[in-house]
Amino acid sequence: MISVNNVTKVYNGKKAVCINSLMISQGELVGLVGNNGAGKTTFFRLILDLVKADNGEILINDQNVAHTDSWKKCTSSYLEEDFLISYLTPLEYLSFIGSLHNISEDEIKDFISVNEKLFKDVYTNQKYIRDLSKGNQCKVGIAGSLFVNPKLCILDEPFANLDPSSQIQLKNLLLEINSNNGTTIFISSHDLRHVTDLCKRILIMENGTIIQDCLTNNETLMQLENYFIV
Amino acid sequence: MYNSIILLYIQFLFEGFGGNLFWNIMSFLSKSVFSKSNPIYKHIEYKIVLFKNSITLKLLYHEWKGSIRKKETNHGFLINIIINFFTIIVTLPLVIIFLKLKYVIKSFKPDISIQSTVFLLLIYIFLIDFIIRLMVQKKISNAVKPYLTLNIPKRSIIYLFIVKTVTNTYNFIILFLLVPVILSNLYNTLNTTKIFILYIFLVICFIMNNYLVQYIKNISSTILFWITNITIVILIFFGILFISQINITKYVLIIFTNISNKPIFLLPFLLFLLLILKIYYRQVKQLLYIDSNANQSKLNLSTFETIRIINKKSYQLFMLFIIDLKLILRNKRPYEIVIFSILLPLIMLILLRFVGFSNTDKLALFLVSIFATGIIILAYGQFIFSWQSAHFPLNYVLHINTKEYIKSKMLLLFLLSTISYLFCIVILHSYDSLIISCAFLFNIGIQIPLTCLFGLFSYKKIDLNSSAFLNYQGTGKTQYLYFYGLLAVSSIIYYPIQKYFSEKIAILVFGLLGLISILFSVLWLRLLTKNLQKNKYKFLEGFSKI
């Protein structure tokens, strides 16, 4: 699904991202953890062709993200509230995204009603996105990236501004989408418990490089805590 | 090739300008002309569906929504329409002058050819248009950031930029008001077809300007490049002055006559426009990354470190001044205001020098000098404290000396006005420099402290990165009160002195008032410091409001 080959990105002489090789297969649920400044967000931005890599290539479904747009049809993402169209209402925003994927408003409503607890309040809110709380803005972004039935979904710290109930609901929803639709989900989070609960594979990033790539087991949480405690 | 030009044509024109209306008319016509089974009817209907599902159109619709839901201005849709309408109304006197141009020419210089004068005027407008665009045209921004993560081809986003760049009030005024009106003066000398061909030629030229300036603006990401731009602008104007000594009318006449006679000559211009569009397309493609502005050069402060040891207060004043300078250089609205306020008087002075006004008309010279050296104080100084509205509380957290803070503002206004004064002295060197100096003294002595004082009553937050052109954010009754008040008081002082003594003495009195005010600047500083401290909470409250 995602193939990263010799990718580097340098800012002011410092390597923000330097990954020699990384493969994420279809249907995987992968977590990316690392301290602030480790390069997680830059890495996501490189995958989504939001910043240009200095070297190397990133392929999504064997398509170089820098050379074509066709990978966008099967990819969805939510990185931060800046990527929302602030002057639209949540309904307008989701309808717009739906129109890009030929998804009708009825289908959006179906998705919302199935995940009523998590998204209904946001969906029916008549305020503009810019006037919503950070948590609700985050929900709009996540809803927008999930209802389009993507093959690949990239979420940068999706749990960050959510209340505890929403965090649990989101976790369940991501697991469900991953197992039912075979969607590849790639998330980053500072919450080690959420990552270990959710992801079957965890990547640890430091100074722009992936220093550990492990499968999750019963001891992973403890190992991660021990790693970051130092 | 042919097919791609047609596609480009459809994308640019039909999706951008009134496309919906076009296809609705087509639908109506096809329904009336063809039967439903006719393949032409089916093709048109298919095109209509394609058009209505066009992503570029959806993005344009969003842009429109974004503009009517703008948070910063608090302007409703109706207000936006009124402001745009107001802009058009303001240009009406100019339109009327251009409409009656041939009568104006006949009354002043009856022996001159109307045709060559009109052509010459169009060339000047074309050159001035380029400079105006450099100052007022908006730079490409990353307002499209949300679209980048969505299932939208980059091509559609680029089309959006291309269409957005050309659809604005300024282009409407130039292309649909000024140019047709100027060309209408040729109605008796050229036939309609020729005038229409010339109109097409001018539209191509102005659109070329539009994209060329946009291209320049997008690549000029460093301060150095901006300085180069400004130098080019100045050189162009001095170039115009130089050219004016040479008879260029002959060449202009050859170009316009040939184009109007042989429309084939339009082709190179059209090809050049397509080339510019292609270059612009590629540039926008390169800019569609969220870190495209990340590598801008920054002013290196390390060279100023030595000043720290000289004097703590001077150092703080210097640093505050540097911050103000950076605020101007790195933010759109203050930058545009400063550049505009320096270039506008410069253009005016050059034109006045070119046209020539009487050396004996002292009042006219004084008023011209007042305008030239004072516009920057008025334009930038009216928001002197509001410019820092976004980080105003920081001044109090960092415990900045209020007096030094105000001094830095006054120093900035003084230096900006001095630049204009130097321009005045150089360009109007053959005129009475004493009168120009009186105007300058009045501006730095009276205008600067008064503008700062009235700036203390402007509590509205300012968005630094919106364009200065037609931007009324932060403007309130204070500015009008100050402007008309100063005008009234100046008239009250001027006319009695002029009546009982002389014009020159009245002007000297203004210079003297400025000089006295400079000598008592300590009192001004005390007054401003006291009032800034008094109004501190009003500022903090006002600037925190969105």
PDB file of C-alpha atoms in Angstrom, chain A residues 9 11 45 48-52 66 69 72-73 77 80 82-85 87-89 92-93 96-97 99-101 128 130-131, chain B residues 55 58-59 62-63 65-67 69-71 143 145-155 157 286 288-291 294-295:
ATOM      1  CA  LYS A   9      13.694  15.982   3.864  1.00  0.00           C
ATOM      2  CA  TYR A  11      15.081  21.875   6.877  1.00  0.00           C
ATOM      3  CA  ARG A  45       3.081  15.354   4.912  1.00  0.00           C
ATOM      4  CA  LEU A  48       0.525  13.012   1.246  1.00  0.00           C
ATOM      5  CA  ASP A  49       2.750  15.071  -1.095  1.00  0.00           C
ATOM      6  CA  LEU A  50       2.193  18.180   0.970  1.00  0.00           C
ATOM      7  CA  VAL A  51       5.915  18.793   1.187  1.00  0.00           C
ATOM      8  CA  LYS A  52       8.384  17.851  -1.483  1.00  0.00           C
ATOM      9  CA  ALA A  66       4.821  13.406  -6.401  1.00  0.00           C
ATOM     10  CA  ASP A  69      -2.915  12.539  -8.342  1.00  0.00           C
ATOM     11  CA  LYS A  72      -5.827  10.581  -3.861  1.00  0.00           C
ATOM     12  CA  LYS A  73      -8.943   8.671  -4.957  1.00  0.00           C
ATOM     13  CA  SER A  77      -6.401  11.930   5.807  1.00  0.00           C
ATOM     14  CA  GLU A  80      -4.873  19.268  11.718  1.00  0.00           C
ATOM     15  CA  ASP A  82      -5.905  23.983   9.165  1.00  0.00           C
ATOM     16  CA  PHE A  83      -6.868  21.346   6.618  1.00  0.00           C
ATOM     17  CA  LEU A  84     -10.567  21.969   7.181  1.00  0.00           C
ATOM     18  CA  ILE A  85     -12.422  24.570   5.136  1.00  0.00           C
ATOM     19  CA  TYR A  87     -15.946  28.908   6.532  1.00  0.00           C
ATOM     20  CA  LEU A  88     -18.159  25.918   5.761  1.00  0.00           C
ATOM     21  CA  THR A  89     -20.554  24.226   8.143  1.00  0.00           C
ATOM     22  CA  GLU A  92     -21.357  21.572   3.789  1.00  0.00           C
ATOM     23  CA  TYR A  93     -17.807  20.321   4.302  1.00  0.00           C
ATOM     24  CA  PHE A  96     -18.250  18.700  -0.555  1.00  0.00           C
ATOM     25  CA  ILE A  97     -15.918  15.799   0.240  1.00  0.00           C
ATOM     26  CA  SER A  99     -19.149  15.108  -4.040  1.00  0.00           C
ATOM     27  CA  LEU A 100     -15.446  14.525  -4.763  1.00  0.00           C
ATOM     28  CA  HIS A 101     -15.929  10.792  -4.190  1.00  0.00           C
ATOM     29  CA  TYR A 128     -19.047  27.296  10.725  1.00  0.00           C
ATOM     30  CA  ARG A 130     -13.967  27.781  12.564  1.00  0.00           C
ATOM     31  CA  ASP A 131     -16.454  28.434  15.373  1.00  0.00           C
TER      32      ASP A 131
ATOM     33  CA  ILE B  55     -14.241  20.467  -9.552  1.00  0.00           C
ATOM     34  CA  LYS B  58     -16.985  23.743  -7.032  1.00  0.00           C
ATOM     35  CA  LEU B  59     -13.777  25.322  -5.778  1.00  0.00           C
ATOM     36  CA  HIS B  62     -16.195  27.768  -2.261  1.00  0.00           C
ATOM     37  CA  GLU B  63     -14.092  30.829  -2.889  1.00  0.00           C
ATOM     38  CA  LYS B  65     -18.627  31.370  -0.049  1.00  0.00           C
ATOM     39  CA  GLY B  66     -15.337  32.105   1.682  1.00  0.00           C
ATOM     40  CA  SER B  67     -15.417  35.722   0.592  1.00  0.00           C
ATOM     41  CA  ARG B  69     -18.259  34.540   5.114  1.00  0.00           C
ATOM     42  CA  LYS B  70     -14.994  36.352   5.783  1.00  0.00           C
ATOM     43  CA  LYS B  71     -14.334  36.502   9.491  1.00  0.00           C
ATOM     44  CA  ALA B 143      -5.646  29.432   1.160  1.00  0.00           C
ATOM     45  CA  LYS B 145      -4.399  24.156   1.944  1.00  0.00           C
ATOM     46  CA  PRO B 146      -7.533  22.125   2.795  1.00  0.00           C
ATOM     47  CA  TYR B 147      -7.918  21.068  -0.830  1.00  0.00           C
ATOM     48  CA  LEU B 148      -4.469  19.496  -0.944  1.00  0.00           C
ATOM     49  CA  THR B 149      -5.393  16.512   1.204  1.00  0.00           C
ATOM     50  CA  LEU B 150      -8.674  15.879  -0.597  1.00  0.00           C
ATOM     51  CA  ASN B 151      -9.422  13.956  -3.741  1.00  0.00           C
ATOM     52  CA  ILE B 152      -8.856  16.988  -5.945  1.00  0.00           C
ATOM     53  CA  PRO B 153      -6.395  16.861  -8.850  1.00  0.00           C
ATOM     54  CA  LYS B 154      -3.722  19.520  -8.614  1.00  0.00           C
ATOM     55  CA  ARG B 155      -4.736  20.609 -12.112  1.00  0.00           C
ATOM     56  CA  ILE B 157      -6.506  23.762  -7.983  1.00  0.00           C
ATOM     57  CA  GLN B 286       5.589  24.042  -7.723  1.00  0.00           C
ATOM     58  CA  LEU B 288       1.278  23.817  -4.169  1.00  0.00           C
ATOM     59  CA  TYR B 289       3.269  22.519  -1.238  1.00  0.00           C
ATOM     60  CA  ILE B 290       2.585  23.664   2.267  1.00  0.00           C
ATOM     61  CA  ASP B 291       6.237  24.482   2.935  1.00  0.00           C
ATOM     62  CA  ALA B 294       9.451  27.909   4.332  1.00  0.00           C
ATOM     63  CA  ASN B 295      12.841  28.828   2.973  1.00  0.00           C
TER      64      ASN B 295
END
